[in-house]
Coordinates of C-alpha atoms in Angstrom, one line a residue:
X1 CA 0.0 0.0 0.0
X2 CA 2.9 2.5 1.0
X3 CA 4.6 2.1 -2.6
X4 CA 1.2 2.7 -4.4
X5 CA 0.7 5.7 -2.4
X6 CA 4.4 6.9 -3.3
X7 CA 3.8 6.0 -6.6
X8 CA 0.4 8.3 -6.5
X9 CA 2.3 10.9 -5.1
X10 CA 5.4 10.9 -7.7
X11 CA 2.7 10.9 -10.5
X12 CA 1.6 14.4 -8.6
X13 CA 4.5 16.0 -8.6
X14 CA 6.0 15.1 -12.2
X15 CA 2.6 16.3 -14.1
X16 CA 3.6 19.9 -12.1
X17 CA 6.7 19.9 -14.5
X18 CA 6.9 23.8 -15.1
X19 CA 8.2 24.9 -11.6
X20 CA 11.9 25.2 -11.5
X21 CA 14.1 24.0 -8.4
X22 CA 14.9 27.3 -7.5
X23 CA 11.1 28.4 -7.8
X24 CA 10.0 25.7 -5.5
X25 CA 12.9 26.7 -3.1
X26 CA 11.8 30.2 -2.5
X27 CA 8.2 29.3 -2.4
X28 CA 8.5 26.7 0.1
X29 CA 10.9 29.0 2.6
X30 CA 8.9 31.9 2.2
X31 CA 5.8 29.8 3.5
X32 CA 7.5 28.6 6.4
X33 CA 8.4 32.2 7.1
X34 CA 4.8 33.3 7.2
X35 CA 4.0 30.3 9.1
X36 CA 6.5 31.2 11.9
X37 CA 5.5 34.7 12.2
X38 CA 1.4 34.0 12.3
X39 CA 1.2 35.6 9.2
X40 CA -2.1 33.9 7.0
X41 CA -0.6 32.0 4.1
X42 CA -0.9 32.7 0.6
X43 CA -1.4 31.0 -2.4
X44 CA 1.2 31.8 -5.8
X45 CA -1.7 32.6 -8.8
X46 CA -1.6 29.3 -11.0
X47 CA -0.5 32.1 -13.5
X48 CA 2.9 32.6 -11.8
X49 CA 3.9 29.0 -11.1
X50 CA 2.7 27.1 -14.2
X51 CA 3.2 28.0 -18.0
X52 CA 0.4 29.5 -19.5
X53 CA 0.3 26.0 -22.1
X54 CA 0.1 24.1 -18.9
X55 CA -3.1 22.2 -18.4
X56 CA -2.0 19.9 -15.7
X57 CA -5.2 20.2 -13.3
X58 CA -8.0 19.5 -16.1
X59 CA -6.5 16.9 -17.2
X60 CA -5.6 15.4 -14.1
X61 CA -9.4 16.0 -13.2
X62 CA -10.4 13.6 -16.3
X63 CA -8.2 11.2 -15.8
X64 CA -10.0 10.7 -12.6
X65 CA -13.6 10.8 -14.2
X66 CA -12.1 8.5 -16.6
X67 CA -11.0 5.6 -13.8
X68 CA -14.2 6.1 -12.2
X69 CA -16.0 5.5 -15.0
X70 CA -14.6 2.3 -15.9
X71 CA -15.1 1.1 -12.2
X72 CA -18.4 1.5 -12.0
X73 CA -18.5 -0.3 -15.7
X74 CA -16.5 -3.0 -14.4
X75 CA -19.3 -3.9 -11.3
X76 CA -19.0 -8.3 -11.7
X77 CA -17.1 -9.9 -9.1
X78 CA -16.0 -12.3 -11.7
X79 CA -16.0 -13.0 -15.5
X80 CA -18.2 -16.5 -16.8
X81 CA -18.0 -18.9 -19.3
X82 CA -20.9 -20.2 -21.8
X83 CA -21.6 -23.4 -19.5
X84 CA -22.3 -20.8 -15.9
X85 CA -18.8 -21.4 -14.7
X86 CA -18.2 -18.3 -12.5
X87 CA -14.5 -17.3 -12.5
X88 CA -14.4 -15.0 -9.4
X89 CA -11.9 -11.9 -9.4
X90 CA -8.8 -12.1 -7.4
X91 CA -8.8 -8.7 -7.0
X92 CA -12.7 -9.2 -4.9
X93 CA -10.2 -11.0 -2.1
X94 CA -10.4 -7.9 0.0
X95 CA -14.0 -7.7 -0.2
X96 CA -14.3 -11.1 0.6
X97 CA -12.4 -10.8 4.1
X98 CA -14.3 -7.6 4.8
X99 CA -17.5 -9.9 3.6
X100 CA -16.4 -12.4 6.1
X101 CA -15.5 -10.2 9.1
X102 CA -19.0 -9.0 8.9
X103 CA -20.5 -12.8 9.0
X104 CA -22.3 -14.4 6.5
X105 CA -26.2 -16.2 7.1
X106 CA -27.0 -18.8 8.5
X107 CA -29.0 -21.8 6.2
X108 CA -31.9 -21.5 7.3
X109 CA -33.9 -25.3 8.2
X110 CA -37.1 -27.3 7.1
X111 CA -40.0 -24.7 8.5
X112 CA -39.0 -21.3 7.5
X113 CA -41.5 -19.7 5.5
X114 CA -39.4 -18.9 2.4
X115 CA -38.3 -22.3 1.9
X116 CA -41.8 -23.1 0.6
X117 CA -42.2 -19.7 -1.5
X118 CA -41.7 -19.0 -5.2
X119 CA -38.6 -16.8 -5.1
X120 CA -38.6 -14.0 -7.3
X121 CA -36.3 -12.8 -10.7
X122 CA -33.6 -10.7 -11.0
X123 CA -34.3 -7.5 -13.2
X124 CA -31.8 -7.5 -15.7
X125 CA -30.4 -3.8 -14.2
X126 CA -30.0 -5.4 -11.0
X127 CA -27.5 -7.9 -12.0
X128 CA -24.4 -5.7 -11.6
X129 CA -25.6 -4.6 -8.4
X130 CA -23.4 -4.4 -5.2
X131 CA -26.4 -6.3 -3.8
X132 CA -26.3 -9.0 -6.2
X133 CA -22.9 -9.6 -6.4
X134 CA -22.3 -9.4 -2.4
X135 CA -25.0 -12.3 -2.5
X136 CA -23.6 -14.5 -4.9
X137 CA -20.1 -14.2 -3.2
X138 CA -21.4 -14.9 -0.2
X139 CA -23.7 -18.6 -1.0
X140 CA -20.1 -19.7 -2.9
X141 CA -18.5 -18.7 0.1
X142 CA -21.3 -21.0 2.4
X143 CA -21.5 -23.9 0.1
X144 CA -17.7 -24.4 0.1
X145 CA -17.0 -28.2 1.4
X146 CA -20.6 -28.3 2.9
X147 CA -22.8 -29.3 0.0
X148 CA -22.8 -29.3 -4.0
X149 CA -25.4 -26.6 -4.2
X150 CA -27.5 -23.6 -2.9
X151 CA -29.6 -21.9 -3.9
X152 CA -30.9 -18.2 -2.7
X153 CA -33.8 -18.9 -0.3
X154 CA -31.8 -21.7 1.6
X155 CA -30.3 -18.7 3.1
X156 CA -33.2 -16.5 3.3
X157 CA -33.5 -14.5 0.0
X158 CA -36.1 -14.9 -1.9
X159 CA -34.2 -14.7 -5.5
X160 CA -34.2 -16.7 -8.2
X161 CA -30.3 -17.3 -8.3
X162 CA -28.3 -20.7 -7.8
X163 CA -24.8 -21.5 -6.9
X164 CA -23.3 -25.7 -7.4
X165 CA -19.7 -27.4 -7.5
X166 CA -18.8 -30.6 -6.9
X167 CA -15.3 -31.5 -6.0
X168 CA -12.6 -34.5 -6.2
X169 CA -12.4 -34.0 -2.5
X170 CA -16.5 -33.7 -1.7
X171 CA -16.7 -36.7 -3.4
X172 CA -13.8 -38.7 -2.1
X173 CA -16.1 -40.9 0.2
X174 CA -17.9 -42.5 -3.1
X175 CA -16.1 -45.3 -4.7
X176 CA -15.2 -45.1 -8.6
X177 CA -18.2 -47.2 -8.8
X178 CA -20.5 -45.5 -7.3
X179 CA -19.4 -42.5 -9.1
X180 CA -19.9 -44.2 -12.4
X181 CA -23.1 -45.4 -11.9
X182 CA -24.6 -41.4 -10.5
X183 CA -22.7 -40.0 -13.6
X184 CA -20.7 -38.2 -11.2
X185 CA -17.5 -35.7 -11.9
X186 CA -16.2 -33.1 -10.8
X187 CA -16.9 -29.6 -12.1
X188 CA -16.1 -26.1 -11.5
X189 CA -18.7 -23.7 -9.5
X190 CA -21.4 -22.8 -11.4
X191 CA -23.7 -19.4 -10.5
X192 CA -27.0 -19.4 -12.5
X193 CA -29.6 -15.9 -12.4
X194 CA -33.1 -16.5 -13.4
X195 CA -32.8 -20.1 -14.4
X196 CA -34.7 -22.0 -16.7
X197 CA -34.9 -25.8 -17.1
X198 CA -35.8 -28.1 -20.0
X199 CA -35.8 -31.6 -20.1
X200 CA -33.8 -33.5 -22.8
X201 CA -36.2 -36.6 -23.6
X202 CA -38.0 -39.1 -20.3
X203 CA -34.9 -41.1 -18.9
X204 CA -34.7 -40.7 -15.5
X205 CA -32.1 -41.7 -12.4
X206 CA -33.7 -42.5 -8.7
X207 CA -30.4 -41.6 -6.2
X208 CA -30.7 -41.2 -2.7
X209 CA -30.3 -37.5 -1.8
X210 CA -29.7 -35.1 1.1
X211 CA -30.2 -31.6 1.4
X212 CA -28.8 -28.7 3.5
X213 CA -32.1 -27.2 4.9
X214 CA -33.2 -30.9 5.9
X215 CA -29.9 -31.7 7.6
X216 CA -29.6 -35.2 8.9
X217 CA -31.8 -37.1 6.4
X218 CA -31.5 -39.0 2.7
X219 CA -34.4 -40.3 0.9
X220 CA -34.5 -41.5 -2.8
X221 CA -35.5 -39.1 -6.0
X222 CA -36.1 -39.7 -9.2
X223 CA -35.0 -37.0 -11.2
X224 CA -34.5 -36.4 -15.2
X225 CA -31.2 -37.7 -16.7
X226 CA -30.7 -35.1 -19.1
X227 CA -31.8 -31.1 -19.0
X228 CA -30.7 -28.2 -20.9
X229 CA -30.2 -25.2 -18.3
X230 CA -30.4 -21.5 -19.4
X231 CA -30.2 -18.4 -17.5
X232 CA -27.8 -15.5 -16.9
X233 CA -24.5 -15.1 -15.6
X234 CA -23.6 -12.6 -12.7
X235 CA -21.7 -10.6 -15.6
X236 CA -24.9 -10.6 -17.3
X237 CA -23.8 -13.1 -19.9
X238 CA -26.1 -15.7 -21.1
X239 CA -25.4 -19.6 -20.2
X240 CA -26.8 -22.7 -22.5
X241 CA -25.3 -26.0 -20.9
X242 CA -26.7 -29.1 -21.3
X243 CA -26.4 -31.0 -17.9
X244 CA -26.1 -35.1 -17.6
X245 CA -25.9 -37.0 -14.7
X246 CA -25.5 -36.3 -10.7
X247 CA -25.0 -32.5 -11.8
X248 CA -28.5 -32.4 -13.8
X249 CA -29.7 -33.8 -10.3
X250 CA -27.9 -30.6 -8.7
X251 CA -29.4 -28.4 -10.9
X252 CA -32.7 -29.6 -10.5
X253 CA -32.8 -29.9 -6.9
X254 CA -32.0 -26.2 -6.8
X255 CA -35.0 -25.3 -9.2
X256 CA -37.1 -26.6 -6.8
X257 CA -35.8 -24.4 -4.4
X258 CA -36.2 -21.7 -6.0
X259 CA -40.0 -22.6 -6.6
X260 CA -40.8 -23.4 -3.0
X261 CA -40.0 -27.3 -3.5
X262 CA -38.2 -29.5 -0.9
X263 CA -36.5 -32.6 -2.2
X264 CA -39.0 -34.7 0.7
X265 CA -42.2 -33.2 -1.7
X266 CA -40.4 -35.7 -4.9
X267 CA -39.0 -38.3 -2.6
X268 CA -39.7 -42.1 -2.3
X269 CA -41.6 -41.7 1.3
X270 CA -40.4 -44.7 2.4
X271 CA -37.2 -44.8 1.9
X272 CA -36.8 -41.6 3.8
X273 CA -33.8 -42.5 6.3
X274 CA -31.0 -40.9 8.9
X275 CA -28.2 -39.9 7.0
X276 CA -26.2 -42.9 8.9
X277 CA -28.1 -45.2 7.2
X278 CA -27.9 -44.1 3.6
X279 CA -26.4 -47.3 2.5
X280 CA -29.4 -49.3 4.1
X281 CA -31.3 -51.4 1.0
X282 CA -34.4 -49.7 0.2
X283 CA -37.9 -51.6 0.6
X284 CA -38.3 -54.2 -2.3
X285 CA -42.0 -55.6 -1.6
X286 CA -44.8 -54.0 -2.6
X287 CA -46.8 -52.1 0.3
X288 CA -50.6 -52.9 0.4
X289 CA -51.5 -48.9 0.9
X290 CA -48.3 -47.4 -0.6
X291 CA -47.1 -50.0 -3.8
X292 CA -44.1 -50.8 -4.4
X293 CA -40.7 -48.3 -4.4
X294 CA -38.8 -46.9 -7.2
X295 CA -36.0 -49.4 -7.8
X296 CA -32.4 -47.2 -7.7
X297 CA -30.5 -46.5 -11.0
X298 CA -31.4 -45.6 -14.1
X299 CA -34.7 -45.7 -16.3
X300 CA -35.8 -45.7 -19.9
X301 CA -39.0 -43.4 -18.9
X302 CA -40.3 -41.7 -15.5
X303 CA -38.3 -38.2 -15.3
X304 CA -41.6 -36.7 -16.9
X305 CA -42.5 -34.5 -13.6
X306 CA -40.3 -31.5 -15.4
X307 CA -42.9 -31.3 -18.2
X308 CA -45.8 -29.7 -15.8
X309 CA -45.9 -25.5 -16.0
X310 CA -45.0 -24.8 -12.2
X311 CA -41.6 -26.6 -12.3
X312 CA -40.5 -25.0 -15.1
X313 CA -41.9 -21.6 -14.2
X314 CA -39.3 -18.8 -15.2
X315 CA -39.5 -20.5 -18.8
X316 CA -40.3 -17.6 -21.5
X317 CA -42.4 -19.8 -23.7
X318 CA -43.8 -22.7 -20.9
X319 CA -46.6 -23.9 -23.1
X320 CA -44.5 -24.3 -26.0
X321 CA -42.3 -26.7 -23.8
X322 CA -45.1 -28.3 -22.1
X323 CA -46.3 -29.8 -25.5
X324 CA -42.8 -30.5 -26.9
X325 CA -42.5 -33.0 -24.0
X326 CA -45.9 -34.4 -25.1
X327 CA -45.3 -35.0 -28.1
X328 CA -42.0 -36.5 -27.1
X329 CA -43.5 -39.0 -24.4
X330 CA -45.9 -39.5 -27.5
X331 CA -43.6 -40.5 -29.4

């Protein structure tokens, strides 16, 4: 910090290039004189101690509009790519530790209000917001080694806006196997504004899943295999990926977030179980009242649910999309 300042200073003092040594000499003497003896000091007329082609202080004055300018153009925290992969600034570090000496939210638990509310959008100029940005740091900062996604009203902001990553080492306690069969990898974090699913065609995949506002509990779910996910970037850009797999899971279990939806409303009710027993075999006879349970793994058919208008509210064109997947189940 000391040697920017210096170099601030230096930068001062070269652009006032016109006053000789001797010139500066005298003035500065002559002040100290007048200081000594109470006298009120006086300033040399610009006219006296600058050229009359000098123009040091206007411009100095736009180069300053000019910087400030491009800060306030420059608002994102971070820069994305096509697929929603948020590529945070280094530069946001300092914010971050001011961020974090200020505390961040708590996740807020099965019960509160806003967990079963639709969240609302983004307007478009509210994207480069301090506001926005802040949040968006802040739910990558909370997710971190606790989950593989989050979305806005887990901690009490009723937004439509969704952070996920998954990570070799959140992932480490799967076997190769395991990870083969979910379609699991590891990506990069992902930050999705407004999002918008669509399912690619009826497969489907029933995993057991947890979730950080119903702590302590797994149940199975049978989501799509396959959706395309749209929505904006926190630097405004659009994203287009098509997800497949455990992260197409991720994305859709924080859709229904944002749409008041807790995984236990899709769940397999009884296979509902303490986290410590994940790994317990699910029910294989069929229940008189109840039938028979979803078997895990991957199906031909059943990920249909998407197709309905309130799970893919936020879409622009919904009934378009609703019979697209009819004729698809049609066909």
């Amino acid at each position: 910090m000391q040697h920017h300042l210096c170099c601030c200073f230096a930068t001062g003092i070269s652009a006032s290039s016109s006053f000789s040594s001797a010139s500066f000499t005298s003035s500065f003497t002559k002040t100290q004189n007048q200081h000594r003896a109470g006298l009120p000091l006086t300033r040399r007329p610009s006219t006296t101690s600058l050229s009359s082609s000098s123009a040091t202080k206007p411009r100095r004055i736009r180069r300053k509009v000019g910087l400030t300018t491009t800060a306030m153009q420059s608002s994102h925290y971070g820069v994305s790519d096509p697929d929603g992969t948020w590529n945070e600034n280094q530069s946001n570090a300092f914010n971050s530790l001011i961020s974090l000496a200020k505390g961040q939210r708590d996740i807020v638990q099965a019960g509160e209000a806003c967990l079963y509310e639709r969240s609302k959008e983004v307007e478009e100029g509210d994207i480069a917001s301090t506001e926005v940005q802040e949040l968006v740091s802040e739910m990558l900062r909370i997710v971190k080694g606790r989950g593989v996604g989050l979305a806005a009203p887990q901690i009490g902001v009723k937004k439509r806006i969704f952070v996920m990553e998954d990570t070799e080492e959140g992932m480490s306690d799967e076997s190769e196997e395991e990870r083969e069969r979910k379609k699991r990898y590891p990506f990069k974090a992902k930050v999705v504004i407004n999002p918008v699913l669509i399912p690619i065609g009826d497969a489907s995949a029933a995993f057991m899943e947890g979730c950080l506002s119903v702590q302590g509990y797994r149940a199975l779910v049978r989501r799509h295999l396959k959706v395309k996910l749209k929505g904006v970037a926190p630097d405004g850009k659009p994203i287009d990926v098509d997800l497949t797999g455990w992260p197409a899971r991720i994305a859709q279990h924080e859709m229904d977030h944002l749409n008041g939806v807790l995984y236990v409303d899709r769940m397999e009710k009884r296979t509902l179980r303490r986290v410590d027993k994940v790994n317990a075999p699910v029910p294989t006879e069929k229940h008189d009242e109840f039938g028979a349970c979803a078997s895990v793994g991957e199906t031909a058919t059943g990920g249909s649910y998407l197709s309905n208008k309130s799970a893919i509210a936020g879409a622009e064109d919904i009934e378009t999309l609703t019979k697209k997947s009819k004729n698809r189940r049609r066909r």
